[in-house]
mmCIF file with all atom_site columns, C-alpha atoms in Angstrom:
data_model
loop_
_atom_site.group_PDB
_atom_site.id
_atom_site.type_symbol
_atom_site.label_atom_id
_atom_site.label_alt_id
_atom_site.label_comp_id
_atom_site.label_asym_id
_atom_site.label_entity_id
_atom_site.label_seq_id
_atom_site.pdbx_PDB_ins_code
_atom_site.Cartn_x
_atom_site.Cartn_y
_atom_site.Cartn_z
_atom_site.occupancy
_atom_site.B_iso_or_equiv
_atom_site.pdbx_formal_charge
_atom_site.auth_seq_id
_atom_site.auth_comp_id
_atom_site.auth_asym_id
_atom_site.auth_atom_id
_atom_site.pdbx_PDB_model_num
ATOM 1   C CA . MET H 1 1   ? -17.944 -24.869 -43.460 1.00 43.00 ? 1   MET H CA 1
ATOM 2   C CA . HIS H 1 2   ? -19.865 -21.860 -42.178 1.00 46.00 ? 2   HIS H CA 1
ATOM 3   C CA . ARG H 1 3   ? -18.942 -18.504 -43.088 1.00 47.00 ? 3   ARG H CA 1
ATOM 4   C CA . ASP H 1 4   ? -18.143 -17.340 -39.426 1.00 50.00 ? 4   ASP H CA 1
ATOM 5   C CA . GLU H 1 5   ? -15.793 -20.313 -38.695 1.00 50.00 ? 5   GLU H CA 1
ATOM 6   C CA . PRO H 1 6   ? -12.273 -19.640 -39.026 1.00 55.00 ? 6   PRO H CA 1
ATOM 7   C CA . SER H 1 7   ? -10.528 -21.550 -41.618 1.00 56.00 ? 7   SER H CA 1
ATOM 8   C CA . GLY H 1 8   ? -7.538  -24.044 -40.335 1.00 59.00 ? 8   GLY H CA 1
ATOM 9   C CA . GLY H 1 9   ? -5.183  -21.168 -41.266 1.00 64.00 ? 9   GLY H CA 1
ATOM 10  C CA . ALA H 1 10  ? -6.839  -18.693 -39.080 1.00 67.00 ? 10  ALA H CA 1
ATOM 11  C CA . ARG H 1 11  ? -6.940  -21.135 -36.147 1.00 74.00 ? 11  ARG H CA 1
ATOM 12  C CA . ASP H 1 12  ? -3.357  -21.717 -36.768 1.00 78.00 ? 12  ASP H CA 1
ATOM 13  C CA . ASP H 1 13  ? -2.772  -18.185 -36.751 1.00 91.00 ? 13  ASP H CA 1
ATOM 14  C CA . VAL H 1 14  ? -4.598  -17.706 -33.527 1.00 92.00 ? 14  VAL H CA 1
ATOM 15  C CA . GLU H 1 15  ? -2.732  -20.434 -31.823 1.00 93.00 ? 15  GLU H CA 1
ATOM 16  C CA . ALA H 1 16  ? 0.525   -19.101 -32.960 1.00 93.00 ? 16  ALA H CA 1
ATOM 17  C CA . VAL H 1 17  ? -0.158  -15.589 -31.584 1.00 92.00 ? 17  VAL H CA 1
ATOM 18  C CA . THR H 1 18  ? -1.452  -17.017 -28.537 1.00 94.00 ? 18  THR H CA 1
ATOM 19  C CA . ARG H 1 19  ? 1.692   -18.969 -28.006 1.00 95.00 ? 19  ARG H CA 1
ATOM 20  C CA . ALA H 1 20  ? 3.741   -15.884 -28.650 1.00 94.00 ? 20  ALA H CA 1
ATOM 21  C CA . VAL H 1 21  ? 1.743   -13.666 -26.263 1.00 94.00 ? 21  VAL H CA 1
ATOM 22  C CA . LEU H 1 22  ? 1.910   -16.463 -23.408 1.00 95.00 ? 22  LEU H CA 1
ATOM 23  C CA . ALA H 1 23  ? 5.693   -16.221 -23.896 1.00 95.00 ? 23  ALA H CA 1
ATOM 24  C CA . ALA H 1 24  ? 5.856   -12.480 -23.903 1.00 94.00 ? 24  ALA H CA 1
ATOM 25  C CA . SER H 1 25  ? 3.570   -12.750 -20.742 1.00 93.00 ? 25  SER H CA 1
ATOM 26  C CA . ARG H 1 26  ? 6.205   -14.986 -19.052 1.00 95.00 ? 26  ARG H CA 1
ATOM 27  C CA . LEU H 1 27  ? 9.026   -12.522 -19.800 1.00 95.00 ? 27  LEU H CA 1
ATOM 28  C CA . LEU H 1 28  ? 7.054   -9.555  -18.407 1.00 93.00 ? 28  LEU H CA 1
ATOM 29  C CA . VAL H 1 29  ? 6.092   -11.680 -15.191 1.00 91.00 ? 29  VAL H CA 1
ATOM 30  C CA . ALA H 1 30  ? 9.725   -12.166 -14.607 1.00 93.00 ? 30  ALA H CA 1
ATOM 31  C CA . VAL H 1 31  ? 10.678  -8.506  -15.208 1.00 94.00 ? 31  VAL H CA 1
ATOM 32  C CA . SER H 1 32  ? 7.976   -7.450  -12.887 1.00 90.00 ? 32  SER H CA 1
ATOM 33  C CA . ALA H 1 33  ? 9.133   -10.047 -10.118 1.00 89.00 ? 33  ALA H CA 1
ATOM 34  C CA . ARG H 1 34  ? 12.726  -8.853  -10.498 1.00 92.00 ? 34  ARG H CA 1
ATOM 35  C CA . SER H 1 35  ? 11.682  -5.258  -10.363 1.00 92.00 ? 35  SER H CA 1
ATOM 36  C CA . LEU H 1 36  ? 9.943   -5.960  -7.112  1.00 91.00 ? 36  LEU H CA 1
ATOM 37  C CA . ALA H 1 37  ? 12.750  -7.638  -5.508  1.00 90.00 ? 37  ALA H CA 1
ATOM 38  C CA . ALA H 1 38  ? 14.292  -4.799  -3.645  1.00 85.00 ? 38  ALA H CA 1
ATOM 39  C CA . VAL H 1 39  ? 10.807  -4.157  -1.812  1.00 89.00 ? 39  VAL H CA 1
ATOM 40  C CA . GLU H 1 40  ? 9.563   -7.966  -1.639  1.00 82.00 ? 40  GLU H CA 1
ATOM 41  C CA . ASP H 1 41  ? 10.384  -7.669  2.197   1.00 83.00 ? 41  ASP H CA 1
ATOM 42  C CA . ARG H 1 42  ? 7.553   -4.822  2.445   1.00 85.00 ? 42  ARG H CA 1
ATOM 43  C CA . VAL H 1 43  ? 5.322   -5.516  -0.516  1.00 90.00 ? 43  VAL H CA 1
ATOM 44  C CA . THR H 1 44  ? 3.538   -8.483  -2.320  1.00 89.00 ? 44  THR H CA 1
ATOM 45  C CA . LEU H 1 45  ? 2.637   -8.495  -5.931  1.00 87.00 ? 45  LEU H CA 1
ATOM 46  C CA . PRO H 1 46  ? -0.767  -8.011  -5.018  1.00 90.00 ? 46  PRO H CA 1
ATOM 47  C CA . GLN H 1 47  ? -0.058  -5.217  -2.598  1.00 93.00 ? 47  GLN H CA 1
ATOM 48  C CA . PHE H 1 48  ? 1.986   -3.637  -5.329  1.00 93.00 ? 48  PHE H CA 1
ATOM 49  C CA . ARG H 1 49  ? -0.955  -3.896  -7.837  1.00 93.00 ? 49  ARG H CA 1
ATOM 50  C CA . MET H 1 50  ? -3.054  -1.830  -5.135  1.00 95.00 ? 50  MET H CA 1
ATOM 51  C CA . LEU H 1 51  ? -0.147  0.674   -5.002  1.00 96.00 ? 51  LEU H CA 1
ATOM 52  C CA . MET H 1 52  ? -0.315  1.028   -8.587  1.00 93.00 ? 52  MET H CA 1
ATOM 53  C CA . VAL H 1 53  ? -4.006  1.595   -8.735  1.00 94.00 ? 53  VAL H CA 1
ATOM 54  C CA . LEU H 1 54  ? -3.849  4.095   -6.174  1.00 95.00 ? 54  LEU H CA 1
ATOM 55  C CA . SER H 1 55  ? -0.945  5.907   -8.007  1.00 94.00 ? 55  SER H CA 1
ATOM 56  C CA . THR H 1 56  ? -2.881  6.144   -11.164 1.00 91.00 ? 56  THR H CA 1
ATOM 57  C CA . ARG H 1 57  ? -6.340  6.986   -9.763  1.00 92.00 ? 57  ARG H CA 1
ATOM 58  C CA . GLY H 1 58  ? -5.338  9.049   -6.770  1.00 92.00 ? 58  GLY H CA 1
ATOM 59  C CA . ALA H 1 59  ? -7.429  8.880   -3.403  1.00 92.00 ? 59  ALA H CA 1
ATOM 60  C CA . THR H 1 60  ? -10.126 5.846   -3.927  1.00 93.00 ? 60  THR H CA 1
ATOM 61  C CA . LYS H 1 61  ? -12.897 4.523   -1.957  1.00 92.00 ? 61  LYS H CA 1
ATOM 62  C CA . LEU H 1 62  ? -12.358 1.036   -0.551  1.00 92.00 ? 62  LEU H CA 1
ATOM 63  C CA . VAL H 1 63  ? -15.250 -0.584  -2.680  1.00 91.00 ? 63  VAL H CA 1
ATOM 64  C CA . THR H 1 64  ? -13.848 0.940   -5.817  1.00 93.00 ? 64  THR H CA 1
ATOM 65  C CA . LEU H 1 65  ? -10.398 -0.270  -5.238  1.00 94.00 ? 65  LEU H CA 1
ATOM 66  C CA . ALA H 1 66  ? -11.684 -3.776  -4.475  1.00 94.00 ? 66  ALA H CA 1
ATOM 67  C CA . ASP H 1 67  ? -13.767 -3.802  -7.803  1.00 94.00 ? 67  ASP H CA 1
ATOM 68  C CA . LEU H 1 68  ? -10.821 -2.567  -9.643  1.00 93.00 ? 68  LEU H CA 1
ATOM 69  C CA . LEU H 1 69  ? -8.645  -5.264  -8.342  1.00 93.00 ? 69  LEU H CA 1
ATOM 70  C CA . HIS H 1 70  ? -11.239 -7.956  -8.729  1.00 93.00 ? 70  HIS H CA 1
ATOM 71  C CA . VAL H 1 71  ? -11.087 -8.895  -4.982  1.00 95.00 ? 71  VAL H CA 1
ATOM 72  C CA . ALA H 1 72  ? -13.529 -8.854  -2.209  1.00 96.00 ? 72  ALA H CA 1
ATOM 73  C CA . PRO H 1 73  ? -13.951 -5.475  -0.018  1.00 93.00 ? 73  PRO H CA 1
ATOM 74  C CA . SER H 1 74  ? -12.626 -7.341  2.984   1.00 94.00 ? 74  SER H CA 1
ATOM 75  C CA . THR H 1 75  ? -9.539  -8.808  1.028   1.00 95.00 ? 75  THR H CA 1
ATOM 76  C CA . ALA H 1 76  ? -8.917  -5.201  -0.210  1.00 94.00 ? 76  ALA H CA 1
ATOM 77  C CA . MET H 1 77  ? -9.266  -4.065  3.345   1.00 94.00 ? 77  MET H CA 1
ATOM 78  C CA . ARG H 1 78  ? -6.768  -6.548  4.783   1.00 95.00 ? 78  ARG H CA 1
ATOM 79  C CA . MET H 1 79  ? -4.311  -5.312  1.872   1.00 95.00 ? 79  MET H CA 1
ATOM 80  C CA . VAL H 1 80  ? -5.033  -1.741  2.735   1.00 95.00 ? 80  VAL H CA 1
ATOM 81  C CA . ASP H 1 81  ? -4.206  -2.465  6.694   1.00 95.00 ? 81  ASP H CA 1
ATOM 82  C CA . ARG H 1 82  ? -0.960  -3.998  5.667   1.00 95.00 ? 82  ARG H CA 1
ATOM 83  C CA . LEU H 1 83  ? 0.209   -1.064  3.241   1.00 96.00 ? 83  LEU H CA 1
ATOM 84  C CA . ILE H 1 84  ? -0.860  1.540   6.167   1.00 96.00 ? 84  ILE H CA 1
ATOM 85  C CA . ALA H 1 85  ? 1.174   -0.521  8.575   1.00 95.00 ? 85  ALA H CA 1
ATOM 86  C CA . ALA H 1 86  ? 4.175   -0.364  6.155   1.00 94.00 ? 86  ALA H CA 1
ATOM 87  C CA . GLY H 1 87  ? 3.533   3.350   5.941   1.00 96.00 ? 87  GLY H CA 1
ATOM 88  C CA . LEU H 1 88  ? 2.828   3.273   2.223   1.00 97.00 ? 88  LEU H CA 1
ATOM 89  C CA . ALA H 1 89  ? -0.748  4.152   2.345   1.00 97.00 ? 89  ALA H CA 1
ATOM 90  C CA . ASP H 1 90  ? -3.233  6.051   4.524   1.00 96.00 ? 90  ASP H CA 1
ATOM 91  C CA . ARG H 1 91  ? -6.794  6.921   5.080   1.00 93.00 ? 91  ARG H CA 1
ATOM 92  C CA . GLN H 1 92  ? -8.279  10.187  4.697   1.00 90.00 ? 92  GLN H CA 1
ATOM 93  C CA . THR H 1 93  ? -11.819 11.431  5.114   1.00 87.00 ? 93  THR H CA 1
ATOM 94  C CA . ASN H 1 94  ? -13.290 12.553  1.728   1.00 83.00 ? 94  ASN H CA 1
ATOM 95  C CA . PRO H 1 95  ? -13.479 16.316  1.762   1.00 85.00 ? 95  PRO H CA 1
ATOM 96  C CA . ALA H 1 96  ? -16.397 16.127  -0.586  1.00 84.00 ? 96  ALA H CA 1
ATOM 97  C CA . ASN H 1 97  ? -18.359 13.544  1.473   1.00 85.00 ? 97  ASN H CA 1
ATOM 98  C CA . ARG H 1 98  ? -17.371 13.530  5.126   1.00 86.00 ? 98  ARG H CA 1
ATOM 99  C CA . ARG H 1 99  ? -19.037 10.038  5.626   1.00 86.00 ? 99  ARG H CA 1
ATOM 100 C CA . GLU H 1 100 ? -16.542 8.392   3.089   1.00 85.00 ? 100 GLU H CA 1
ATOM 101 C CA . THR H 1 101 ? -12.954 7.371   3.829   1.00 87.00 ? 101 THR H CA 1
ATOM 102 C CA . LEU H 1 102 ? -10.732 7.479   0.938   1.00 93.00 ? 102 LEU H CA 1
ATOM 103 C CA . LEU H 1 103 ? -7.512  5.575   0.632   1.00 95.00 ? 103 LEU H CA 1
ATOM 104 C CA . ARG H 1 104 ? -4.344  7.182   -0.833  1.00 95.00 ? 104 ARG H CA 1
ATOM 105 C CA . LEU H 1 105 ? -0.644  6.751   -1.234  1.00 96.00 ? 105 LEU H CA 1
ATOM 106 C CA . THR H 1 106 ? 1.811   8.433   1.321   1.00 97.00 ? 106 THR H CA 1
ATOM 107 C CA . GLY H 1 107 ? 4.915   9.797   -0.004  1.00 96.00 ? 107 GLY H CA 1
ATOM 108 C CA . GLU H 1 108 ? 6.882   6.748   0.945   1.00 96.00 ? 108 GLU H CA 1
ATOM 109 C CA . GLY H 1 109 ? 4.310   4.597   -1.101  1.00 96.00 ? 109 GLY H CA 1
ATOM 110 C CA . ARG H 1 110 ? 4.624   7.026   -3.951  1.00 96.00 ? 110 ARG H CA 1
ATOM 111 C CA . ARG H 1 111 ? 8.361   6.543   -4.022  1.00 95.00 ? 111 ARG H CA 1
ATOM 112 C CA . THR H 1 112 ? 8.053   2.836   -3.794  1.00 95.00 ? 112 THR H CA 1
ATOM 113 C CA . VAL H 1 113 ? 5.851   2.808   -6.976  1.00 95.00 ? 113 VAL H CA 1
ATOM 114 C CA . GLU H 1 114 ? 8.158   5.037   -8.680  1.00 95.00 ? 114 GLU H CA 1
ATOM 115 C CA . ASP H 1 115 ? 11.205  2.998   -7.910  1.00 94.00 ? 115 ASP H CA 1
ATOM 116 C CA . VAL H 1 116 ? 9.772   -0.420  -8.797  1.00 94.00 ? 116 VAL H CA 1
ATOM 117 C CA . THR H 1 117 ? 8.384   1.444   -12.133 1.00 93.00 ? 117 THR H CA 1
ATOM 118 C CA . ALA H 1 118 ? 11.938  2.697   -12.921 1.00 94.00 ? 118 ALA H CA 1
ATOM 119 C CA . ARG H 1 119 ? 13.644  -0.688  -12.462 1.00 94.00 ? 119 ARG H CA 1
ATOM 120 C CA . ARG H 1 120 ? 10.810  -2.236  -14.726 1.00 93.00 ? 120 ARG H CA 1
ATOM 121 C CA . ARG H 1 121 ? 11.144  0.509   -17.400 1.00 94.00 ? 121 ARG H CA 1
ATOM 122 C CA . ALA H 1 122 ? 14.877  0.305   -17.393 1.00 95.00 ? 122 ALA H CA 1
ATOM 123 C CA . GLU H 1 123 ? 14.693  -3.529  -18.003 1.00 95.00 ? 123 GLU H CA 1
ATOM 124 C CA . ILE H 1 124 ? 12.093  -3.499  -20.550 1.00 95.00 ? 124 ILE H CA 1
ATOM 125 C CA . ALA H 1 125 ? 13.831  -0.456  -22.375 1.00 96.00 ? 125 ALA H CA 1
ATOM 126 C CA . ALA H 1 126 ? 17.157  -2.703  -22.335 1.00 96.00 ? 126 ALA H CA 1
ATOM 127 C CA . ILE H 1 127 ? 15.004  -5.556  -24.187 1.00 96.00 ? 127 ILE H CA 1
ATOM 128 C CA . VAL H 1 128 ? 13.411  -3.373  -26.582 1.00 96.00 ? 128 VAL H CA 1
ATOM 129 C CA . GLU H 1 129 ? 16.905  -1.601  -27.589 1.00 97.00 ? 129 GLU H CA 1
ATOM 130 C CA . ARG H 1 130 ? 17.942  -5.306  -28.693 1.00 97.00 ? 130 ARG H CA 1
ATOM 131 C CA . LEU H 1 131 ? 15.129  -5.088  -31.403 1.00 96.00 ? 131 LEU H CA 1
ATOM 132 C CA . ALA H 1 132 ? 15.624  -3.440  -34.826 1.00 97.00 ? 132 ALA H CA 1
ATOM 133 C CA . PRO H 1 133 ? 13.837  -0.268  -35.335 1.00 95.00 ? 133 PRO H CA 1
ATOM 134 C CA . PRO H 1 134 ? 11.111  -1.928  -37.625 1.00 96.00 ? 134 PRO H CA 1
ATOM 135 C CA . GLN H 1 135 ? 10.534  -4.572  -34.936 1.00 96.00 ? 135 GLN H CA 1
ATOM 136 C CA . ARG H 1 136 ? 9.933   -1.875  -32.421 1.00 96.00 ? 136 ARG H CA 1
ATOM 137 C CA . ALA H 1 137 ? 7.563   -0.086  -34.701 1.00 95.00 ? 137 ALA H CA 1
ATOM 138 C CA . ALA H 1 138 ? 5.642   -3.428  -35.466 1.00 95.00 ? 138 ALA H CA 1
ATOM 139 C CA . LEU H 1 139 ? 5.533   -4.206  -31.625 1.00 95.00 ? 139 LEU H CA 1
ATOM 140 C CA . VAL H 1 140 ? 3.953   -0.779  -30.820 1.00 94.00 ? 140 VAL H CA 1
ATOM 141 C CA . GLY H 1 141 ? 1.232   -1.410  -33.086 1.00 93.00 ? 141 GLY H CA 1
ATOM 142 C CA . ALA H 1 142 ? 0.445   -4.943  -32.242 1.00 94.00 ? 142 ALA H CA 1
ATOM 143 C CA . LEU H 1 143 ? 0.706   -4.287  -28.458 1.00 93.00 ? 143 LEU H CA 1
ATOM 144 C CA . THR H 1 144 ? -1.511  -1.150  -28.923 1.00 92.00 ? 144 THR H CA 1
ATOM 145 C CA . ALA H 1 145 ? -4.050  -3.501  -30.928 1.00 93.00 ? 145 ALA H CA 1
ATOM 146 C CA . PHE H 1 146 ? -3.938  -6.072  -28.291 1.00 93.00 ? 146 PHE H CA 1
ATOM 147 C CA . ASN H 1 147 ? -4.624  -3.731  -25.485 1.00 91.00 ? 147 ASN H CA 1
ATOM 148 C CA . GLU H 1 148 ? -7.451  -2.420  -27.205 1.00 92.00 ? 148 GLU H CA 1
ATOM 149 C CA . ALA H 1 149 ? -8.761  -5.662  -28.077 1.00 92.00 ? 149 ALA H CA 1
ATOM 150 C CA . GLY H 1 150 ? -8.486  -6.627  -24.399 1.00 89.00 ? 150 GLY H CA 1
ATOM 151 C CA . GLY H 1 151 ? -10.136 -3.165  -23.068 1.00 86.00 ? 151 GLY H CA 1
ATOM 152 C CA . GLU H 1 152 ? -7.125  -2.096  -21.431 1.00 80.00 ? 152 GLU H CA 1
ATOM 153 C CA . PRO H 1 153 ? -6.760  1.856   -21.519 1.00 76.00 ? 153 PRO H CA 1
ATOM 154 C CA . PRO H 1 154 ? -3.804  3.396   -22.964 1.00 76.00 ? 154 PRO H CA 1
ATOM 155 C CA . ALA H 1 155 ? -0.818  3.930   -20.715 1.00 70.00 ? 155 ALA H CA 1
ATOM 156 C CA . ALA H 1 156 ? -0.755  7.270   -19.381 1.00 61.00 ? 156 ALA H CA 1
ATOM 157 C CA . GLU H 1 157 ? 1.731   9.129   -17.226 1.00 56.00 ? 157 GLU H CA 1
ATOM 158 C CA . PRO H 1 158 ? 0.510   9.074   -13.425 1.00 46.00 ? 158 PRO H CA 1
ATOM 159 C CA . GLN H 1 159 ? -0.198  12.297  -12.029 1.00 46.00 ? 159 GLN H CA 1
ATOM 160 C CA . PRO H 1 160 ? 2.033   13.252  -9.167  1.00 48.00 ? 160 PRO H CA 1
ATOM 161 C CA . TYR H 1 161 ? -0.728  13.704  -6.702  1.00 44.00 ? 161 TYR H CA 1
ATOM 162 C CA . PRO H 1 162 ? -4.673  13.673  -7.203  1.00 43.00 ? 162 PRO H CA 1
ATOM 163 C CA . LEU H 1 163 ? -6.068  17.056  -7.767  1.00 41.00 ? 163 LEU H CA 1
ATOM 164 C CA . GLY H 1 164 ? -6.031  19.212  -5.010  1.00 41.00 ? 164 GLY H CA 1
ATOM 165 C CA . TRP H 1 165 ? -3.751  16.787  -2.732  1.00 42.00 ? 165 TRP H CA 1
ATOM 166 C CA . THR H 1 166 ? -0.226  17.034  -1.732  1.00 43.00 ? 166 THR H CA 1
ATOM 167 C CA . VAL H 1 167 ? 1.979   14.123  -0.634  1.00 42.00 ? 167 VAL H CA 1
ATOM 168 C CA . ASP H 1 168 ? 1.993   15.419  3.189   1.00 41.00 ? 168 ASP H CA 1
ATOM 169 C CA . GLY H 1 169 ? -1.625  15.466  3.964   1.00 42.00 ? 169 GLY H CA 1
ATOM 170 C CA . GLY H 1 170 ? -4.608  15.792  1.468   1.00 44.00 ? 170 GLY H CA 1
ATOM 171 C CA . PRO H 1 171 ? -6.183  18.934  0.251   1.00 40.00 ? 171 PRO H CA 1
#
């Protein structure tokens, strides 16, 4: 056996962890779906992902938004058009470069993100409360390491509005 090849036990360990993460991901997808239930007549899951990106990043160019969501710019544009029609996002000329258009949340879009996130947070908190304190601490350590290994930045509280912008109309 080569030195870099995992032993049978290490492969079994990777498989056990993979199965556990898959089960947890099913639970989190179910929680996400339930949290969107109140707004599902207005927002699909992919559209909500876009709202979340706009919520955390603030005003964003279409190309950047498409890259962050791993979709084609034309797909991102159709999603934006639907969000604008629903009153959840709008376009604004970039004050730093008048040739660029930025996409941002409206007040209604921000309230939608906050409502769905609050529902999700409450359901996750209820699940976490069922764990014993040592299990909670272990879960924080494991999930932090998992996110770092996957290149996911640490969760941060979103800023209420992009620097210099207001809910009613930009800078």
